[in-house]
XYZ file of C-alpha atoms in Angstrom:
208
model
C 1.265 10.267 8.835
C -1.740 12.318 7.798
C -5.305 11.106 8.344
C -7.247 11.095 5.077
C -11.077 11.045 4.898
C -11.195 7.330 3.994
C -9.208 6.561 7.159
C -11.906 7.993 9.405
C -13.950 5.822 11.756
C -17.720 6.053 11.307
C -20.297 4.830 13.813
C -23.063 2.746 12.250
C -25.857 1.505 14.510
C -23.579 1.914 17.493
C -20.679 0.087 15.830
C -17.472 1.902 14.810
C -16.397 0.909 11.292
C -13.612 2.463 9.169
C -14.982 4.626 6.359
C -12.668 2.864 3.890
C -14.693 -0.319 4.426
C -18.065 1.401 4.227
C -17.121 2.897 0.852
C -16.640 -0.558 -0.712
C -19.418 -0.894 -3.297
C -19.459 -4.695 -3.511
C -21.711 -6.007 -0.728
C -19.846 -9.305 -0.366
C -16.454 -7.605 -0.143
C -17.750 -5.017 2.322
C -19.159 -7.756 4.554
C -15.912 -9.751 4.314
C -13.751 -6.727 5.171
C -16.009 -5.770 8.087
C -15.623 -9.277 9.509
C -11.849 -9.143 8.888
C -11.578 -5.809 10.679
C -13.375 -6.954 13.820
C -11.584 -10.298 13.852
C -8.081 -8.837 13.511
C -8.457 -5.324 14.914
C -6.763 -6.234 18.209
C -3.922 -7.951 16.323
C -3.455 -4.879 14.141
C -3.142 -2.610 17.171
C -0.816 -5.054 18.909
C 1.433 -5.177 15.845
C 1.513 -1.377 15.538
C 2.358 -1.025 19.242
C 5.506 -3.081 18.649
C 6.774 -0.191 16.509
C 5.548 2.920 18.345
C 5.381 4.083 21.952
C 2.195 3.391 23.856
C -0.299 6.211 23.408
C 1.323 7.496 20.222
C -1.086 8.779 17.580
C 1.079 6.891 15.082
C -0.499 3.628 16.267
C -4.006 4.733 15.326
C -2.787 6.143 12.020
C -0.916 2.943 11.187
C -3.988 0.812 11.817
C -6.138 3.161 9.732
C -3.667 3.072 6.847
C -3.496 -0.717 7.129
C -7.274 -1.004 6.887
C -7.194 1.061 3.705
C -4.585 -1.301 2.234
C -6.620 -4.303 3.318
C -9.522 -2.876 1.324
C -7.276 -2.377 -1.683
C -6.143 -6.000 -1.629
C -9.460 -7.496 -0.546
C -9.475 -10.284 -3.129
C -5.968 -11.341 -2.054
C -7.210 -11.811 1.512
C -10.310 -13.610 0.270
C -8.143 -16.051 -1.665
C -5.904 -16.741 1.325
C -6.427 -19.763 3.556
C -8.228 -18.794 6.747
C -5.407 -19.986 8.988
C -2.917 -17.763 7.159
C -4.830 -14.482 7.156
C -3.558 -13.428 10.571
C 0.051 -13.641 9.416
C -0.790 -11.599 6.314
C -2.386 -8.929 8.515
C 0.807 -8.754 10.583
C 2.855 -8.386 7.376
C 0.601 -5.586 6.152
C 0.632 -3.595 9.398
C 4.356 -4.138 9.890
C 5.094 -2.779 6.429
C 2.998 0.333 7.093
C 4.802 0.938 10.374
C 8.280 0.441 8.913
C 7.534 2.848 6.077
C 6.326 5.424 8.590
C 9.432 5.005 10.760
C 11.659 5.489 7.700
C 9.733 8.654 6.859
C 10.091 9.963 10.430
C 13.819 9.246 10.344
C 14.166 11.009 6.995
C 12.283 14.073 8.237
C 14.391 14.297 11.389
C 17.563 13.967 9.353
C 16.498 16.768 7.045
C 15.542 18.983 9.977
C 18.955 18.440 11.525
C 20.545 19.426 8.226
C 18.738 22.754 8.286
C 16.037 22.140 5.665
C 12.763 24.008 6.003
C 9.436 22.150 6.036
C 8.695 23.363 2.521
C 12.081 22.165 1.269
C 11.572 18.795 2.954
C 8.246 18.246 1.205
C 9.886 18.864 -2.170
C 12.655 16.320 -1.635
C 12.106 12.702 -2.752
C 11.970 9.960 -0.147
C 14.509 7.173 0.026
C 11.970 4.761 -1.445
C 11.048 7.004 -4.383
C 13.639 5.186 -6.461
C 11.026 2.458 -6.890
C 9.127 4.740 -9.238
C 11.943 5.612 -11.617
C 11.004 2.776 -13.947
C 8.049 4.879 -15.039
C 9.919 8.139 -15.613
C 9.953 7.792 -19.391
C 6.170 7.652 -19.722
C 3.775 10.505 -19.032
C 1.715 9.957 -15.908
C -1.571 10.489 -17.733
C -0.750 7.635 -20.110
C -0.114 5.332 -17.178
C -3.336 6.317 -15.452
C -5.355 5.846 -18.619
C -3.879 2.389 -19.157
C -3.780 1.121 -15.569
C -7.315 -0.299 -15.554
C -6.468 -2.431 -18.584
C -4.084 -4.500 -16.479
C -5.245 -7.643 -14.730
C -6.112 -7.459 -11.030
C -2.885 -9.298 -10.186
C -0.799 -6.894 -12.280
C -2.419 -3.886 -10.607
C -1.788 -5.376 -7.166
C 1.880 -6.006 -7.939
C 2.474 -2.438 -9.107
C 0.509 -0.866 -6.259
C 2.247 -2.954 -3.621
C 5.746 -2.211 -4.885
C 5.462 1.358 -6.182
C 2.672 2.867 -4.066
C 2.818 0.953 -0.795
C 6.590 0.365 -1.150
C 6.413 -3.236 0.020
C 9.479 -5.447 0.033
C 9.432 -8.475 -2.234
C 9.147 -10.945 0.627
C 6.117 -9.083 1.976
C 4.503 -9.086 -1.447
C 5.174 -12.802 -1.777
C 3.482 -13.508 1.557
C 0.365 -11.519 0.706
C 0.064 -12.841 -2.853
C 0.885 -16.452 -1.942
C 3.795 -16.533 -4.397
C 7.506 -17.275 -4.230
C 9.708 -14.175 -4.051
C 11.365 -14.970 -7.374
C 7.958 -15.346 -9.000
C 6.921 -11.958 -7.594
C 9.954 -10.257 -9.136
C 9.282 -11.844 -12.515
C 5.562 -11.078 -12.429
C 6.176 -7.460 -11.406
C 8.660 -6.963 -14.230
C 6.148 -8.329 -16.727
C 3.354 -6.193 -15.278
C 5.425 -3.021 -15.665
C 6.384 -3.920 -19.231
C 2.721 -4.590 -19.984
C 1.701 -1.225 -18.545
C 4.424 0.542 -20.506
C 3.292 -1.190 -23.700
C -0.318 -0.209 -23.090
C 0.655 3.398 -22.386
C 2.825 3.466 -25.503
C 0.009 2.072 -27.608
C -2.317 4.747 -26.225
C 0.006 7.358 -27.744
C 0.120 5.628 -31.085
C 2.885 3.107 -30.376
C 5.825 2.592 -28.052
C 8.561 5.154 -28.548
C 11.780 4.010 -30.158
C 14.422 2.823 -27.741
C 11.965 2.114 -24.947
C 11.328 -1.388 -23.600
């Protein structure tokens, strides 16, 4: 797991705060996330330590990546009942850790099969299949149309296709039933595809 700039810890007035939180432009959201971080920081580390050996740099990286995701889904945490936020934090950190363990396993498997580092980086991960639904549309069209989706639609697509969350994890974080998540995600992807198609002058024949 590579540390990106937004995952850095910055000291402000003697207090260490993740840069991802400091970069939030909305004052209310930044204050909420800062409070969330200090309230659940110990729980986040405890959860990560259930997956990695004590002292492993993977623990710190997992917590940092989890904070970044918490920032991404800030409004989902704000909408959650206070007594349920801790369980959502555990779900978030656990998902980050499981994804990292799958990546480590994949890399070790490829190394044992004689692949070079460069060859490994070019191979798709086992979860990349989640993105195949978008293969028929140019990436630039998707990016140009993504902001036109609702906040809920963007969250659904990011959770499933960027953060590679399982449906039950998405349901927990979004306060929805798993079946409802599947239906909503399908509709969100169709909406995005329609928007991207319209941006190019109409959806191409034969595409849904």
